[in-house]
Structure formats: structure tokens, C-alpha cells
Amino acid sequence: MKKVNNHQFSPESLMMSYGYKPEWSEGAIKCPIFQTSTFVFKNAEEGKSFFELAYGLRAPAEDEKTGLIYSRLNNPDLEILENRLCLWDGAEACAVFESGMSAITTVLLEFLKPGDVLLYSMPVYGGTDHFINTFLPKIGIDAIGFRPEMDVGDISRLLASSGKADKLTMIYTETPANPTNTIVDIEMLVRLAKVYSTADQDVLVAVDNTYMGPLWQHPLKHGADIVIYSATKYIGGHSDVIAGAVLGNTETIKRVKTLRTFLGNMASPNTGWLLMRSLETLKVRMEKQALNAEKVASYLSSHPKVEKVYYLGLIHPDSPAYATYKRQYLSPGAMLSFDIIGGEKEAFTFLNNLKLIQLAVSLGSTESLAEHPASMTHAGIAEPHRIEMGITDKLIRLSIGVENHLDLIWDIEQALELV
Ligand SMILES: *Cc1c(COP(=O)(O)O)cnc(C)c1O
């Protein structure tokens, strides 16, 4: 029920009820946790018919969906959650996973094969970087990294110099990049993918939208094929669950779900239920976080002990990234980082003296978090490469939560005082 009498409801209005009917569960207003491994068929004919569809042995009748079979294939908590997640990104279909990494690795394994080349923006999440550069080469898949500042010409030259441009199969990006907030123009990548697509093979564009989604950036609307989330972050939003999601068109997600069935890395019913609960407050949480981040960024940018603040709201209108920022983002978001004057010693003094903001990795949650990327989230990146990407010892990353912004600023102020 997305539309009534031609009135289209907004996603935030649908998060409490969409896709669930109380009569399925004794009138319960909330979808219960369907904590079950298997589902009883009404009769053998129904079981046969469900399997025919699940195994693609026949085409579905109009509006026919695969019936409930077994919780590795489908489960009401996962299906309803997937339907709700589709609303934010305007996607046809979604598949949820037990972690963001399982969502990412399943996409890479499904759409790449030995001999293929993956083009990816640098930096990407540490786990993703490791999988791309350590695991994929073992199965004969090469990766070529490009920097966010590069344009179509630079990237085309990079591909040409590799001698493998004709093997390009997927372009993968994370924008804004963690932790420096550099942005990549998704529409430029879509144009590039078209150039390298052939009659038998489309080059796909996949975007890890964890940093901004699902509220502030909608990659599918800019022509991307696949959107990926670590639902552990904003979607879960309470630092109490690990989960992931992939969105795209029906055909793409069918392939992703098929591999998910055989890898068995779907989310559990309990995870599905927790995420549905989180989605009800997604928009109010994220909007408050963005408001707080704006206040914190503005405070930091005029502080004498702060060298530079990396925050989308501070991209200079004269910089080449500004047009992309205006076109692609609906908000500057709630993630920021800054260079403290000094190095690791000063950064650690600051982190060790925070009283309210907690020292932890992860992001997007209700509580504000601070960390030191060079020695924590990005410690696995070789030093020259890390420094080239701006992840130096003086960089501190903040994920802003829903607290009172005056308390956050007080905390930052007193910790900077001690540096
Ligand atoms: C956390 C994160 C991941 C990995 O997700 P998990 O849920 O921890 O497996 C991937 N990409 C980005 C941008 C992340 O922040």
C-alpha cells in the first residue's frame, strides 16, 4: 500500500507497516520474529509448486512470489525488511545479509569470474580492500584502483596502460570515501561503464552507500546498477547488530539471492526484526545526526588546534568536487574527520580525554564515536599509500550521533584543551 487515492506515501511513513499484515500473526501490530528454520506446505502439490519457482523450473504466474520454503532461502522478517529497504533507494529488489562484508563479497563473487578486471576507487573500506587485493587475485581476478580526483580521461588511460581494458567487468566505488570524505561522481562512472560495455557483457557499477544511505545519496537514480550497505551502520543505527544489504533491479538481485542461498550468508530472522525496528526511526535519527554534525564541523573549522576539517558541507564552491556534491547528495551527512595540529601524540591525547564521545570504530549509530584511522580502521594499508590518500597520523574521524550538540562541542573543546 504505497499509494492510496493517488497519494504516494513517503518512505518514513511506511516504515511502521509496509509489507506486513496483522492478520498473519493474530492481529499483532508488529511483525513478530519468525524464528523458524522451515515452513509447512499445505499439501505436496504446493511444495512442488514452490520448488519449481525457487529453482526456476517454470516462469512465475503474474504477481506470483516464491512461497516460504526454508529460512536460508526466504523468511517473512527478511522479505518484509527487503521490501521496506527498497523504498528509500527506489529499488526493484533487495537482498539482506548477515554482514556488510557478506553483501560486498557475494556481489563481487557473483558478477566477476577468473580473467575479469575490477576497477575500484581508492580508498575503500579496509575489509573490501583486503578481499579485492588478497582474495580475488587467488581466483584470477585483477583489480585496478583509481583516485577520486581522476576524470574519465585519466581512468581510461589507466585502464589502457594495464593492457586489460577489454576485461573490465565491474566498477566499484565508495563515495564519500572513508575517512577523508573525498567524493566520486557516480554518473561519470556510469558513462565510463557504457564505454567499456559490449554486446555480450554490460560493465556494472556498484556503489557502497554505507556512509550516506539510504537517506542522503541514491546511486540507482544516478544510473548505478547495484547499491550495497553495511546495515550495521545507519540502517541498524544502535551499535547492536551486524548486517548488510544489496539493492538493484529484479534480475540482478535474483542472481545475488541465488548465490546467497548457496553461501548461506542471509541475515537471521532476529537480525531482520531488529533492522525493521531500526528503520522506523531511520529518518529522525539521521536528520538529527546531520544537524549535530553541521554544528560540530563549524566549531572545529575555527578551532586553532585544528588544521583542516573534512566534511561535505565544507567543500569549496570553486572546487571541482562541488558540482558533484550538489548533484549527488541531499545532505552533507554526519561523518567528518579532521587533522589535529601535530601527529599521533596529539591525536591520541585528544581521543584519550573525550568524556562523552566514545573511542570505537564503526559509525552511523545513535552515540557519537571517535577513532584514529591511521592506527585503527586503516592500519592495514601500506604507509606510503595511506599517506598519499590523506590518512595521516594527525587525522581523527568522528561519527556524530543524536546527543545534544552542546554536549558534543563541550566534550571536543575540553579534550582539545588538554592537547
Ligand atoms: C562497516 C563497513 C563495511 C563492512 O560492513 P560490516 O557490516 O562490518 O560487515 C563496508 N563498507 C563500509 C563503508 C563500512 O563502513
PDB file of N, CA and C and ligand atoms in Angstrom, residues 97-104 124-128 172 174-178 208-212 228-233 241-245 335 362-363 377 397, ligand 1:
ATOM      1  N   PHE A  97      21.773  -9.472   4.225  1.00  0.00           N
ATOM      2  CA  PHE A  97      22.867 -10.377   4.593  1.00  0.00           C
ATOM      3  C   PHE A  97      23.207 -10.255   6.066  1.00  0.00           C
ATOM      4  N   GLU A  98      23.965 -11.218   6.547  1.00  0.00           N
ATOM      5  CA  GLU A  98      24.338 -11.218   7.964  1.00  0.00           C
ATOM      6  C   GLU A  98      25.455 -10.205   8.271  1.00  0.00           C
ATOM      7  N   SER A  99      26.083  -9.624   7.239  1.00  0.00           N
ATOM      8  CA  SER A  99      27.043  -8.537   7.473  1.00  0.00           C
ATOM      9  C   SER A  99      27.195  -7.730   6.193  1.00  0.00           C
ATOM     10  N   GLY A 100      27.769  -6.536   6.333  1.00  0.00           N
ATOM     11  CA  GLY A 100      28.074  -5.737   5.148  1.00  0.00           C
ATOM     12  C   GLY A 100      29.106  -6.455   4.286  1.00  0.00           C
ATOM     13  N   MET A 101      30.104  -7.071   4.925  1.00  0.00           N
ATOM     14  CA  MET A 101      31.133  -7.785   4.162  1.00  0.00           C
ATOM     15  C   MET A 101      30.539  -8.952   3.370  1.00  0.00           C
ATOM     16  N   SER A 102      29.552  -9.650   3.928  1.00  0.00           N
ATOM     17  CA  SER A 102      28.978 -10.747   3.147  1.00  0.00           C
ATOM     18  C   SER A 102      28.188 -10.188   1.961  1.00  0.00           C
ATOM     19  N   ALA A 103      27.569  -9.022   2.121  1.00  0.00           N
ATOM     20  CA  ALA A 103      26.869  -8.392   0.992  1.00  0.00           C
ATOM     21  C   ALA A 103      27.884  -8.043  -0.113  1.00  0.00           C
ATOM     22  N   ILE A 104      29.005  -7.439   0.287  1.00  0.00           N
ATOM     23  CA  ILE A 104      30.022  -6.999  -0.680  1.00  0.00           C
ATOM     24  C   ILE A 104      30.658  -8.205  -1.380  1.00  0.00           C
ATOM     25  N   VAL A 124      38.811   2.270  -0.312  1.00  0.00           N
ATOM     26  CA  VAL A 124      37.549   1.620   0.045  1.00  0.00           C
ATOM     27  C   VAL A 124      37.713   1.058   1.458  1.00  0.00           C
ATOM     28  N   TYR A 125      36.610   0.637   2.038  1.00  0.00           N
ATOM     29  CA  TYR A 125      36.603   0.031   3.376  1.00  0.00           C
ATOM     30  C   TYR A 125      37.712  -1.025   3.477  1.00  0.00           C
ATOM     31  N   GLY A 126      38.398  -1.075   4.612  1.00  0.00           N
ATOM     32  CA  GLY A 126      39.537  -1.977   4.795  1.00  0.00           C
ATOM     33  C   GLY A 126      39.238  -3.432   4.448  1.00  0.00           C
ATOM     34  N   GLY A 127      38.096  -3.928   4.866  1.00  0.00           N
ATOM     35  CA  GLY A 127      37.720  -5.314   4.594  1.00  0.00           C
ATOM     36  C   GLY A 127      37.539  -5.547   3.096  1.00  0.00           C
ATOM     37  N   THR A 128      36.957  -4.561   2.431  1.00  0.00           N
ATOM     38  CA  THR A 128      36.732  -4.645   0.989  1.00  0.00           C
ATOM     39  C   THR A 128      38.077  -4.617   0.268  1.00  0.00           C
ATOM     40  N   TYR A 172      33.592  -0.457  -9.039  1.00  0.00           N
ATOM     41  CA  TYR A 172      33.133  -0.471  -7.654  1.00  0.00           C
ATOM     42  C   TYR A 172      33.594   0.820  -6.983  1.00  0.00           C
ATOM     43  N   GLU A 174      33.093   3.648  -3.442  1.00  0.00           N
ATOM     44  CA  GLU A 174      32.567   4.010  -2.137  1.00  0.00           C
ATOM     45  C   GLU A 174      32.651   5.524  -2.128  1.00  0.00           C
ATOM     46  N   THR A 175      31.525   6.196  -2.038  1.00  0.00           N
ATOM     47  CA  THR A 175      31.548   7.657  -2.061  1.00  0.00           C
ATOM     48  C   THR A 175      30.484   8.204  -1.119  1.00  0.00           C
ATOM     49  N   PRO A 176      30.824   9.110  -0.214  1.00  0.00           N
ATOM     50  CA  PRO A 176      32.159   9.639   0.047  1.00  0.00           C
ATOM     51  C   PRO A 176      33.069   8.557   0.624  1.00  0.00           C
ATOM     52  N   ALA A 177      34.361   8.701   0.364  1.00  0.00           N
ATOM     53  CA  ALA A 177      35.305   7.701   0.840  1.00  0.00           C
ATOM     54  C   ALA A 177      35.570   7.888   2.331  1.00  0.00           C
ATOM     55  N   ASN A 178      35.756   6.783   2.965  1.00  0.00           N
ATOM     56  CA  ASN A 178      36.048   6.700   4.384  1.00  0.00           C
ATOM     57  C   ASN A 178      37.566   6.681   4.556  1.00  0.00           C
ATOM     58  N   ASP A 208      29.054   1.280  -2.766  1.00  0.00           N
ATOM     59  CA  ASP A 208      28.893   1.065  -1.322  1.00  0.00           C
ATOM     60  C   ASP A 208      28.389   2.399  -0.758  1.00  0.00           C
ATOM     61  N   ASN A 209      27.118   2.410  -0.376  1.00  0.00           N
ATOM     62  CA  ASN A 209      26.448   3.657   0.035  1.00  0.00           C
ATOM     63  C   ASN A 209      26.304   3.765   1.557  1.00  0.00           C
ATOM     64  N   THR A 210      27.125   3.014   2.268  1.00  0.00           N
ATOM     65  CA  THR A 210      27.025   2.951   3.732  1.00  0.00           C
ATOM     66  C   THR A 210      27.124   4.324   4.406  1.00  0.00           C
ATOM     67  N   TYR A 211      28.016   5.156   3.901  1.00  0.00           N
ATOM     68  CA  TYR A 211      28.290   6.447   4.541  1.00  0.00           C
ATOM     69  C   TYR A 211      27.112   7.422   4.476  1.00  0.00           C
ATOM     70  N   MET A 212      26.293   7.324   3.422  1.00  0.00           N
ATOM     71  CA  MET A 212      25.248   8.328   3.201  1.00  0.00           C
ATOM     72  C   MET A 212      23.846   7.764   3.143  1.00  0.00           C
ATOM     73  N   ILE A 228      25.092  -1.137  -2.227  1.00  0.00           N
ATOM     74  CA  ILE A 228      25.437  -2.036  -1.131  1.00  0.00           C
ATOM     75  C   ILE A 228      25.473  -1.251   0.181  1.00  0.00           C
ATOM     76  N   TYR A 229      25.021  -1.908   1.256  1.00  0.00           N
ATOM     77  CA  TYR A 229      25.106  -1.283   2.579  1.00  0.00           C
ATOM     78  C   TYR A 229      25.723  -2.208   3.600  1.00  0.00           C
ATOM     79  N   SER A 230      26.515  -1.626   4.487  1.00  0.00           N
ATOM     80  CA  SER A 230      26.715  -2.254   5.775  1.00  0.00           C
ATOM     81  C   SER A 230      25.546  -1.728   6.591  1.00  0.00           C
ATOM     82  N   ALA A 231      24.538  -2.574   6.832  1.00  0.00           N
ATOM     83  CA  ALA A 231      23.357  -2.162   7.607  1.00  0.00           C
ATOM     84  C   ALA A 231      23.682  -2.066   9.097  1.00  0.00           C
ATOM     85  N   THR A 232      24.912  -2.459   9.419  1.00  0.00           N
ATOM     86  CA  THR A 232      25.435  -2.290  10.778  1.00  0.00           C
ATOM     87  C   THR A 232      25.467  -0.807  11.156  1.00  0.00           C
ATOM     88  N   LYS A 233      25.599   0.054  10.150  1.00  0.00           N
ATOM     89  CA  LYS A 233      25.844   1.467  10.389  1.00  0.00           C
ATOM     90  C   LYS A 233      24.509   2.221  10.524  1.00  0.00           C
ATOM     91  N   VAL A 241      23.889  -4.583  16.139  1.00  0.00           N
ATOM     92  CA  VAL A 241      23.634  -5.636  15.157  1.00  0.00           C
ATOM     93  C   VAL A 241      24.605  -5.493  13.981  1.00  0.00           C
ATOM     94  N   ILE A 242      25.028  -6.617  13.429  1.00  0.00           N
ATOM     95  CA  ILE A 242      25.858  -6.624  12.215  1.00  0.00           C
ATOM     96  C   ILE A 242      24.966  -7.124  11.085  1.00  0.00           C
ATOM     97  N   ALA A 243      24.910  -6.393   9.977  1.00  0.00           N
ATOM     98  CA  ALA A 243      24.059  -6.819   8.858  1.00  0.00           C
ATOM     99  C   ALA A 243      24.449  -6.078   7.587  1.00  0.00           C
ATOM    100  N   GLY A 244      23.954  -6.570   6.454  1.00  0.00           N
ATOM    101  CA  GLY A 244      24.247  -5.927   5.173  1.00  0.00           C
ATOM    102  C   GLY A 244      23.066  -6.019   4.235  1.00  0.00           C
ATOM    103  N   ALA A 245      23.110  -5.237   3.142  1.00  0.00           N
ATOM    104  CA  ALA A 245      22.025  -5.274   2.158  1.00  0.00           C
ATOM    105  C   ALA A 245      22.571  -4.941   0.779  1.00  0.00           C
ATOM    106  N   MET A 335      29.219  12.317   9.035  1.00  0.00           N
ATOM    107  CA  MET A 335      30.573  11.803   9.226  1.00  0.00           C
ATOM    108  C   MET A 335      31.541  12.918   8.913  1.00  0.00           C
ATOM    109  N   SER A 362      33.468   1.781  13.795  1.00  0.00           N
ATOM    110  CA  SER A 362      32.067   1.727  13.355  1.00  0.00           C
ATOM    111  C   SER A 362      31.540   3.163  13.275  1.00  0.00           C
ATOM    112  N   LEU A 363      30.320   3.308  12.778  1.00  0.00           N
ATOM    113  CA  LEU A 363      29.790   4.643  12.511  1.00  0.00           C
ATOM    114  C   LEU A 363      28.280   4.568  12.328  1.00  0.00           C
ATOM    115  N   THR A 377      41.198   1.744  11.862  1.00  0.00           N
ATOM    116  CA  THR A 377      40.483   1.204  10.683  1.00  0.00           C
ATOM    117  C   THR A 377      41.357   1.045   9.443  1.00  0.00           C
ATOM    118  N   ARG A 397      38.748  10.640  13.026  1.00  0.00           N
ATOM    119  CA  ARG A 397      37.415  10.515  12.400  1.00  0.00           C
ATOM    120  C   ARG A 397      36.339  10.551  13.471  1.00  0.00           C
TER     121      ARG A 397
HETATM  122  C1  LIG B   1      31.434  -1.204   8.125  1.00  0.00           C
HETATM  123  C2  LIG B   1      31.554  -1.073   6.661  1.00  0.00           C
HETATM  124  C3  LIG B   1      31.571  -2.209   5.831  1.00  0.00           C
HETATM  125  C4  LIG B   1      31.547  -3.622   6.380  1.00  0.00           C
HETATM  126  O1  LIG B   1      30.322  -3.915   6.979  1.00  0.00           O
HETATM  127  P1  LIG B   1      30.142  -4.990   8.170  1.00  0.00           P
HETATM  128  O2  LIG B   1      28.693  -4.860   8.484  1.00  0.00           O
HETATM  129  O3  LIG B   1      31.056  -4.586   9.276  1.00  0.00           O
HETATM  130  O4  LIG B   1      30.498  -6.321   7.601  1.00  0.00           O
HETATM  131  C5  LIG B   1      31.642  -1.994   4.465  1.00  0.00           C
HETATM  132  N1  LIG B   1      31.707  -0.757   3.930  1.00  0.00           N
HETATM  133  C6  LIG B   1      31.700   0.339   4.699  1.00  0.00           C
HETATM  134  C7  LIG B   1      31.773   1.688   4.063  1.00  0.00           C
HETATM  135  C8  LIG B   1      31.625   0.220   6.082  1.00  0.00           C
HETATM  136  O5  LIG B   1      31.637   1.330   6.841  1.00  0.00           O
END
